CSV table of C-alpha atoms in Angstrom, one decimal:
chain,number,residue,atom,x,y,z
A,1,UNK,CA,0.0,0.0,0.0
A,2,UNK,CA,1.8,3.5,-0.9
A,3,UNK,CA,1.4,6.1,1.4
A,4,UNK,CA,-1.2,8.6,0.2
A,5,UNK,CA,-3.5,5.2,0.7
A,6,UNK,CA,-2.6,5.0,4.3
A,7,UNK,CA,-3.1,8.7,5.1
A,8,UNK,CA,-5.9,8.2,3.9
A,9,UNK,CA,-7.0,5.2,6.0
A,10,UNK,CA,-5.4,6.8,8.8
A,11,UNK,CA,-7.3,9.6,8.9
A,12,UNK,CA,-10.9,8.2,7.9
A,13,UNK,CA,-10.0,5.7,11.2
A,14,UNK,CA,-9.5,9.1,13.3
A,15,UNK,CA,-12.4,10.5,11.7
A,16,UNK,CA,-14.6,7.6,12.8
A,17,UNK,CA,-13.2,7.7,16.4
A,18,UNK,CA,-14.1,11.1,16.6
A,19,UNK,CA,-17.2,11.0,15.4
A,20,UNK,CA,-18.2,8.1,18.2
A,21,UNK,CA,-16.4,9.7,20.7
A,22,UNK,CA,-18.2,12.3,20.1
A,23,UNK,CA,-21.6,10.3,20.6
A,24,UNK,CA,-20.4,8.2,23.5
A,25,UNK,CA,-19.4,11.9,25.3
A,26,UNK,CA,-22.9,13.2,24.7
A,27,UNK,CA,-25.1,10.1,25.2
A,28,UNK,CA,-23.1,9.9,29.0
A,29,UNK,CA,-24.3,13.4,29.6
A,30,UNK,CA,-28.5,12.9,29.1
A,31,UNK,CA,-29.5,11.3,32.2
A,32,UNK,CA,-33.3,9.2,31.2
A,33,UNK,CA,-34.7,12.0,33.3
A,34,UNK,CA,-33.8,14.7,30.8
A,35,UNK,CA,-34.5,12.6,27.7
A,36,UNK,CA,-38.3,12.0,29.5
A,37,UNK,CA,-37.7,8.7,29.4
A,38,UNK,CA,-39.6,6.6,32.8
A,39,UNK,CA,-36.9,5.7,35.7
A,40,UNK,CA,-35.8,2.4,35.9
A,41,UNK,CA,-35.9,0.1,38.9
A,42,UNK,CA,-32.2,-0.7,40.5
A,43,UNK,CA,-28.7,0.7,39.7
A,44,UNK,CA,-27.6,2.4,36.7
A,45,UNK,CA,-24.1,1.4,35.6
A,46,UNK,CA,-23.9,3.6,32.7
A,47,UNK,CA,-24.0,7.8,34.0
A,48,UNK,CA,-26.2,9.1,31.1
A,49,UNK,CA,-28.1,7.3,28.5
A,50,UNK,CA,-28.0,3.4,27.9
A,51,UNK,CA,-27.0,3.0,24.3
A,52,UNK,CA,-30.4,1.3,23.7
A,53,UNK,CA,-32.1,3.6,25.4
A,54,UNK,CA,-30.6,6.9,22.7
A,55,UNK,CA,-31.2,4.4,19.9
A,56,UNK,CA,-35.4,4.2,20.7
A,57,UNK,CA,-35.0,7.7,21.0
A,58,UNK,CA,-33.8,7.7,17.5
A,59,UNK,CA,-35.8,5.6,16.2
A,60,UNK,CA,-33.3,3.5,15.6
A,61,UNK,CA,-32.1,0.0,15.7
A,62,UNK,CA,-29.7,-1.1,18.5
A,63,UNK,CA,-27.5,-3.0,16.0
A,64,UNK,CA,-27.5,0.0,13.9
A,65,UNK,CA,-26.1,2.6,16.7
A,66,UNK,CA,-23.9,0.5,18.0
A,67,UNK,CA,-22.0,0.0,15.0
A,68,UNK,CA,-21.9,3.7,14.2
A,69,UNK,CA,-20.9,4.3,17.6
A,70,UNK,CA,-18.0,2.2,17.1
A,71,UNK,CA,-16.9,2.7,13.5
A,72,UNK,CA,-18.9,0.0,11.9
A,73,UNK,CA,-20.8,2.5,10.3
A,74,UNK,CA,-19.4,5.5,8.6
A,75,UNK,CA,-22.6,6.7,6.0
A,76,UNK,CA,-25.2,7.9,8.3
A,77,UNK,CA,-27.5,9.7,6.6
A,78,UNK,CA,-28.5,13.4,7.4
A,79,UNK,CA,-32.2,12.4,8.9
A,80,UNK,CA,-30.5,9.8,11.6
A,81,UNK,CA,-27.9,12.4,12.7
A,82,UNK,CA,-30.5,15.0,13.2
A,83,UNK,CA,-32.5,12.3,15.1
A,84,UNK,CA,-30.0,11.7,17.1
A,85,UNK,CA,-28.8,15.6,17.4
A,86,UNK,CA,-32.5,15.7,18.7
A,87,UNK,CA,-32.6,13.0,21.4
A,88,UNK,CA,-28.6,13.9,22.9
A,89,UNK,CA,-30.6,17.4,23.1
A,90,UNK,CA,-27.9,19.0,21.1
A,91,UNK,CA,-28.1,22.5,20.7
A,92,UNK,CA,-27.5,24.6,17.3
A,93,UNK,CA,-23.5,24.4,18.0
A,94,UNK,CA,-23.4,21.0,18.8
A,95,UNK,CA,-25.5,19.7,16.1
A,96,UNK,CA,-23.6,21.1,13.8
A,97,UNK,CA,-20.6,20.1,15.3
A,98,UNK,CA,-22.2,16.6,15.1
A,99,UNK,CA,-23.2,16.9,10.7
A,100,UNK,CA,-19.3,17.8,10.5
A,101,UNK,CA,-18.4,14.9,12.5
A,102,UNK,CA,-20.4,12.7,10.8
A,103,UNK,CA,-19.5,14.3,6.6
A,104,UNK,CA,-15.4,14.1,8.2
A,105,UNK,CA,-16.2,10.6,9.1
A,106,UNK,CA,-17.6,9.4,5.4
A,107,UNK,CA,-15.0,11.7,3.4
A,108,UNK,CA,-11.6,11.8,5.5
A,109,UNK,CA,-10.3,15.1,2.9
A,110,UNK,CA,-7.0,15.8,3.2
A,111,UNK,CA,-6.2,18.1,6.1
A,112,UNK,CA,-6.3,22.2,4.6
A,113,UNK,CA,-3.0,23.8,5.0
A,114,UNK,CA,-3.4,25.7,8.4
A,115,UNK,CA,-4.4,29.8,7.5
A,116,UNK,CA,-1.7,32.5,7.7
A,117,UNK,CA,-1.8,35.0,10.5
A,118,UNK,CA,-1.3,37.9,9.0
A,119,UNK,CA,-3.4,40.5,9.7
A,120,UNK,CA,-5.1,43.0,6.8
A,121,UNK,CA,-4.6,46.6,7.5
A,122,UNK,CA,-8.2,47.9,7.6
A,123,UNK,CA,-8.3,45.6,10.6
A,124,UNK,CA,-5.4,47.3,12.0
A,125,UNK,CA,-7.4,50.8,11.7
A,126,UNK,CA,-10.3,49.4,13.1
A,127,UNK,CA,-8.9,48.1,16.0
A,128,UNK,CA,-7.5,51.5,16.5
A,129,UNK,CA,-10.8,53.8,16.1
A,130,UNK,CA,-12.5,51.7,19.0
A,131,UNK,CA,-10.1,52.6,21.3
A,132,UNK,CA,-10.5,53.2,24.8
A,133,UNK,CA,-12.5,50.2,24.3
A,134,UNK,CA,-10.1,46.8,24.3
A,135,UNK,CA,-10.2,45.0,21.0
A,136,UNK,CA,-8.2,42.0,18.8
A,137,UNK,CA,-8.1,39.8,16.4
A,138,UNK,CA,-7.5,36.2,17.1
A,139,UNK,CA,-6.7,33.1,14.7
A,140,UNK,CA,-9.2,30.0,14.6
A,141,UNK,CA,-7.0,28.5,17.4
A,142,UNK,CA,-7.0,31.6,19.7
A,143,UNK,CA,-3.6,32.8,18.8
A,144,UNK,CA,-3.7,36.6,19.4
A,145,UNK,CA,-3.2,38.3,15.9
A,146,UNK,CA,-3.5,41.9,16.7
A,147,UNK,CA,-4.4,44.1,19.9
A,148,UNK,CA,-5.0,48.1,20.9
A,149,UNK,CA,-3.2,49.1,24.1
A,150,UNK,CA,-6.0,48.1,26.4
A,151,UNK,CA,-6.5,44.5,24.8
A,152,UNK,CA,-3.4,43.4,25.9
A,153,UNK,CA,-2.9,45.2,29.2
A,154,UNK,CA,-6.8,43.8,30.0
A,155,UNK,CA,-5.3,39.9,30.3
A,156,UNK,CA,-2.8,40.7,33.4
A,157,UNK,CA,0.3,39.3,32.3
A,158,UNK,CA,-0.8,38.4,29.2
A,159,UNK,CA,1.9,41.5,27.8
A,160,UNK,CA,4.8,39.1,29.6
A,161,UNK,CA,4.9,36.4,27.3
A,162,UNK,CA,7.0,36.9,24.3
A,163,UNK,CA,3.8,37.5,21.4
A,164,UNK,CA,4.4,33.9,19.8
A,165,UNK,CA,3.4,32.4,23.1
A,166,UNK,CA,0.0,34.6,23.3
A,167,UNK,CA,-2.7,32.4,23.2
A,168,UNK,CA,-6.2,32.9,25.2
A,169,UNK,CA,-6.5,28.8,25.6
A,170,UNK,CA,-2.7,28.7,26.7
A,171,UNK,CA,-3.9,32.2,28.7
A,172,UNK,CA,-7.1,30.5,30.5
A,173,UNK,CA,-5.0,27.7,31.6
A,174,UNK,CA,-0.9,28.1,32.1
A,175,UNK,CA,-1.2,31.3,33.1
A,176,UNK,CA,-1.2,32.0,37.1
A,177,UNK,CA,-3.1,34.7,37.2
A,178,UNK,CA,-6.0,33.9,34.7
A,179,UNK,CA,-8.1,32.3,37.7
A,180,UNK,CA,-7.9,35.4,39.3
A,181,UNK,CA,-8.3,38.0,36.7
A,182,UNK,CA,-11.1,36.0,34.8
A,183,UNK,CA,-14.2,36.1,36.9
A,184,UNK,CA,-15.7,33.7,35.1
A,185,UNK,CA,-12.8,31.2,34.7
A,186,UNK,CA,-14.6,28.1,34.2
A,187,UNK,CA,-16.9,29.4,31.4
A,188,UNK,CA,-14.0,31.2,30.0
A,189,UNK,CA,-12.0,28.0,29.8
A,190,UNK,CA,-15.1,25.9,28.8
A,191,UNK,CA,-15.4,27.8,25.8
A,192,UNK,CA,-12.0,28.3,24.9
A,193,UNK,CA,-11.9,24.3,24.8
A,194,UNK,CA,-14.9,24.1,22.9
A,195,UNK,CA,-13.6,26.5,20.1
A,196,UNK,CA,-10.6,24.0,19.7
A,197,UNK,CA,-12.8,21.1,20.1
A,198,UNK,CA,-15.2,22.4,17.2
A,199,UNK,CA,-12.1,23.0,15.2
A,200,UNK,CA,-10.6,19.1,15.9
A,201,UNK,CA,-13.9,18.0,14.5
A,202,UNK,CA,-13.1,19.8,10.8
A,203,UNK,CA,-9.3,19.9,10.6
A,204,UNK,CA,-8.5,17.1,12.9
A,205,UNK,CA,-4.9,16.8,11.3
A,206,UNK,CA,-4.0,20.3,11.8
A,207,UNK,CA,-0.5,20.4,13.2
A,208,UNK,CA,-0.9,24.1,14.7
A,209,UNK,CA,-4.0,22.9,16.6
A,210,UNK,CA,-2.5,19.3,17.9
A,211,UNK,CA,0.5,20.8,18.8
A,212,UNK,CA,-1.7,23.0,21.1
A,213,UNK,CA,-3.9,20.6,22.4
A,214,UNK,CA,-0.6,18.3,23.4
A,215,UNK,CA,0.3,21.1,25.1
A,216,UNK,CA,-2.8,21.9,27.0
A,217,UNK,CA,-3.3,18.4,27.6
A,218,UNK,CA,0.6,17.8,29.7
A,219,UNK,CA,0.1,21.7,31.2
A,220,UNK,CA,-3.1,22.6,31.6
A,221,UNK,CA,-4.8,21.5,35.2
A,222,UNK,CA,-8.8,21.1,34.2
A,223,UNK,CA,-8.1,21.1,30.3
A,224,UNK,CA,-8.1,17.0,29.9
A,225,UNK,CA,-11.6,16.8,31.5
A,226,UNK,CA,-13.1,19.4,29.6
A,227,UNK,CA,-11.6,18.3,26.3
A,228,UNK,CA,-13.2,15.0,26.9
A,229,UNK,CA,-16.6,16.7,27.2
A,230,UNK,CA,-16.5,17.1,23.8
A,231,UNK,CA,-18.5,20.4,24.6
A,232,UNK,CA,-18.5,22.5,21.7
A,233,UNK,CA,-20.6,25.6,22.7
A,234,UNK,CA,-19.0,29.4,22.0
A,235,UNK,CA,-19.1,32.1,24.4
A,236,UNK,CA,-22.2,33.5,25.2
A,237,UNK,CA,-22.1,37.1,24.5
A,238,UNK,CA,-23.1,38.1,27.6
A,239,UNK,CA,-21.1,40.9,29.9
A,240,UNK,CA,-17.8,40.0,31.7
A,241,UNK,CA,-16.2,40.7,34.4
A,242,UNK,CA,-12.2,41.1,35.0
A,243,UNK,CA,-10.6,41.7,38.2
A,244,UNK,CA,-7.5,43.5,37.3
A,245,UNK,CA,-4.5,44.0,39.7
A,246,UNK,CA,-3.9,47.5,38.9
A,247,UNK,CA,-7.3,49.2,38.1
A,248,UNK,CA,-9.7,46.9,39.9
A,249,UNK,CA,-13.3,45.5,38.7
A,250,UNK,CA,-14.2,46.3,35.2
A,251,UNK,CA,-18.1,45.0,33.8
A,252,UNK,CA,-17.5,44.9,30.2
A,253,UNK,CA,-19.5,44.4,27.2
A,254,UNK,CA,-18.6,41.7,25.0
A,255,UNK,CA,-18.7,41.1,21.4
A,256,UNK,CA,-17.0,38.8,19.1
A,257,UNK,CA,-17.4,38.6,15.4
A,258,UNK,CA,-15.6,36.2,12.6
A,259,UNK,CA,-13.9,38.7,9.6
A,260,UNK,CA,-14.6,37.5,6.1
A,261,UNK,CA,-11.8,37.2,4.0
A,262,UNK,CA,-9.5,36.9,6.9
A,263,UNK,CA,-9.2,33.1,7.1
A,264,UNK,CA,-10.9,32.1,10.0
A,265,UNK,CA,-10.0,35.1,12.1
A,266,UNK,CA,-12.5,37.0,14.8
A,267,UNK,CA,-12.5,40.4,15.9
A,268,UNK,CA,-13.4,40.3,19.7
A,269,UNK,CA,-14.4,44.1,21.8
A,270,UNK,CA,-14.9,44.4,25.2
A,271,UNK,CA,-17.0,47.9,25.8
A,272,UNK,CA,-18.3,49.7,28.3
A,273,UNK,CA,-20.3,53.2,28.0
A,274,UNK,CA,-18.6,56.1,28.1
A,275,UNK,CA,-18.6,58.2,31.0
A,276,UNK,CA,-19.0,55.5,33.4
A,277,UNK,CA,-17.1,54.1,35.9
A,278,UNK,CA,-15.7,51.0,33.6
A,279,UNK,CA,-14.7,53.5,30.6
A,280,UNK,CA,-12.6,55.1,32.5
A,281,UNK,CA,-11.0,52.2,33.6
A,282,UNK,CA,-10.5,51.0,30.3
A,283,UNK,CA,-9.0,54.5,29.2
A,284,UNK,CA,-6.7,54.2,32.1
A,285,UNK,CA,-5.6,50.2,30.7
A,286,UNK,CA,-5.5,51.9,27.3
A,287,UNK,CA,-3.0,54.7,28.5
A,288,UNK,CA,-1.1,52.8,30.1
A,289,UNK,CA,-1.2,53.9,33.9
A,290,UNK,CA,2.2,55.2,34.2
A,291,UNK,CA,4.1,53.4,31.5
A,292,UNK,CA,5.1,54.4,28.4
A,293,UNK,CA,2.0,54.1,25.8
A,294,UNK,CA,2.9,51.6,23.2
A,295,UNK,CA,4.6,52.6,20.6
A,296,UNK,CA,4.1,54.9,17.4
A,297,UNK,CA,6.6,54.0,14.3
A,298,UNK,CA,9.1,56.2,14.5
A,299,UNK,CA,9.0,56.9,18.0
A,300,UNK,CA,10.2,54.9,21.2
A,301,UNK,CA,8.1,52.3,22.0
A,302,UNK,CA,7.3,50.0,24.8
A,303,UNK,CA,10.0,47.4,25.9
A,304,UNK,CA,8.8,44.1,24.0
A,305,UNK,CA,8.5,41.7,26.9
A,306,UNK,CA,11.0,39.2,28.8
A,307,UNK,CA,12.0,36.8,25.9
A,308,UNK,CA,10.9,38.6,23.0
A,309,UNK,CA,14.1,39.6,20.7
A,310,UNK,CA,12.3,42.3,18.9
A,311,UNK,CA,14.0,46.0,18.9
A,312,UNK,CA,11.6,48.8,19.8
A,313,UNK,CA,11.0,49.4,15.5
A,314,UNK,CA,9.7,45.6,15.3
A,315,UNK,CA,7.4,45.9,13.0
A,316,UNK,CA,4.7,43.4,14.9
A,317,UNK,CA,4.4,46.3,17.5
A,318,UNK,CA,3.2,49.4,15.4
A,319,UNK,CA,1.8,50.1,12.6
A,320,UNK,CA,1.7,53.3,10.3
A,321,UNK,CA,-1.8,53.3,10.1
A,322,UNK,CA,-3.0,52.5,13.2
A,323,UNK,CA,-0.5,53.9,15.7
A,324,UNK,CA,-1.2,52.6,18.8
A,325,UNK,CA,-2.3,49.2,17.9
A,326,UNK,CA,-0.2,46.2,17.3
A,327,UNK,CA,-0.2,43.4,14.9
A,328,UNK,CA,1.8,40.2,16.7
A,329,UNK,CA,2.5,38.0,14.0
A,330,UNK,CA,3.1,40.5,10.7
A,331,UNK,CA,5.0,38.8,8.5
A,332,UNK,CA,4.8,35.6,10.0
């Protein structure tokens, strides 16, 4: 067999063993109570769903789910994965989630090469007129792309790490003061996990994401649990609220939008109104306190951070048209 046959093999195998992990990760998480099926007399063994017990849901045979659950099966058709979508009470996200699973499973394509990170100038102008607000762009695995002043300075101790290290996943869970700043850590991290976990179930092969995930998975206290969830759901664009070590509580608006024609990228804002309390706190982390404001090209700018070799004309911390914002990765 020559070797474009077994990458191929190899990767419709993973794409099968995704898709009923997948299953096996939601069906443990429906008790019979949430389904609306009847309790049973005596002890459960299994902690969510029986496996016969999702396929009568289904309408399906037992035979039938079994075998897809284990790789037996690799052609369900788009009525039984919405049947099923419906009885693991999957919501929008997660259905989805589970078609892609299920199309990866029957096609296995070869893995996309992973998007470039550079970031297009409009963006960069953009990210400069909403300022004292804090705003960036990150890449489809979280990487921070681009930041205003008070983006950066917002994550405490996010500005430390040299900017090929600055990732919200890696953020949520290495750093030691995300628990802290992060007020709501654990929804924070449950959606940073599910973004990667969404990802994983279209470019499963990608070596910028695995090499991540390894990571997360040796470092990251919590992130094993979580990425066996196989939760999927983004953030909920509801307000959030940071407790920063040098300007204190900030209740922030949040937004977070993809960019067409910017290869998977997002453009995420945290607001507040102005004249209240929080905006000035915001145009306090966008000044700077009493450090240097980052730099203009052409003039001095801020000291790039411990590890990070770049002089203060480094392109990746300026940019002509947007002054005071910063593109990490130009030219990368």
């Amino acid at each position: 067999m020559d070797s474009a046959a077994e990458n191929a093999r190899a990767q419709t195998a993973d794409a099968v063993s995704d898709l009923g992990a997948y299953l096996r990760a939601r069906r443990a998480q429906v008790t019979p109570e949430r389904a609306g099926l009847p309790p049973t007399p005596g002890l459960r063994r299994t902690p969510g769903l029986r496996r016969e017990e999702l396929a009568t849901l289904a309408g399906i045979s037992i035979d039938y789910y079994v075998r897809l659950e284990r790789g037996k099966e690799i052609h369900p058709s788009p009525s039984v994965i919405d049947t099923l979508a419906r009885a693991l009470l999957l919501d929008a996200h997660e259905h989805r989630h589970l078609r892609e699973l299920a199309a990866h499973a029957a096609h296995a394509p070869e893995p996309p090469p992973a998007p470039g990170h550079s970031v297009r100038p409009q963006l960069m102008l953009l990210l400069e007129s909403v300022r004292p607000n804090a705003a960036y762009v990150v890449s489809r695995t979280l990487d921070l792309l681009a930041f205003n002043p008070g983006a950066l300075r917002l994550f405490a101790g996010l500005d430390e790490w040299p900017a090929q290290q600055r990732n919200f996943a890696r953020y949520a869970f290495l750093h030691p003061l995300a628990r802290t700043v992060l007020d709501d850590w654990d929804e924070q991290a449950r959606a940073c996990v599910g973004r990667l976990r969404a990802l994983a179930g279209t470019e499963p092969d990608a070596p910028d994401l695995a090499d991540l995930v390894d990571e997360l998975l040796t470092k990251g206290r919590d992130f094993a649990a979580l990425w066996d969830r196989f939760d999927v759901k983004p953030h909920a664009p509801d307000p959030k609220t940071f407790h920063h070590p040098d300007v204190g509580d900030l209740h922030l608006g949040y937004e977070s939008m993809p960019l067409e024609h910017s290869m998977k990228q997002r453009f995420v804002v945290f607001f507040a109104e102005p004249g209240s309390p929080d905006h000035d706190k915001l145009t306090l982390l966008d000044g700077g306190h009493h450090e240097p404001a980052l730099g203009r090209t052409g003039s001095r700018s801020r000291q790039p951070p411990a590890g990070n070799q770049a002089d203060d004309h480094d392109p990746r911390y300026g940019s002509p048209s947007a002054p005071g914002c910063h593109s990490a990765v130009a030219g990368l």
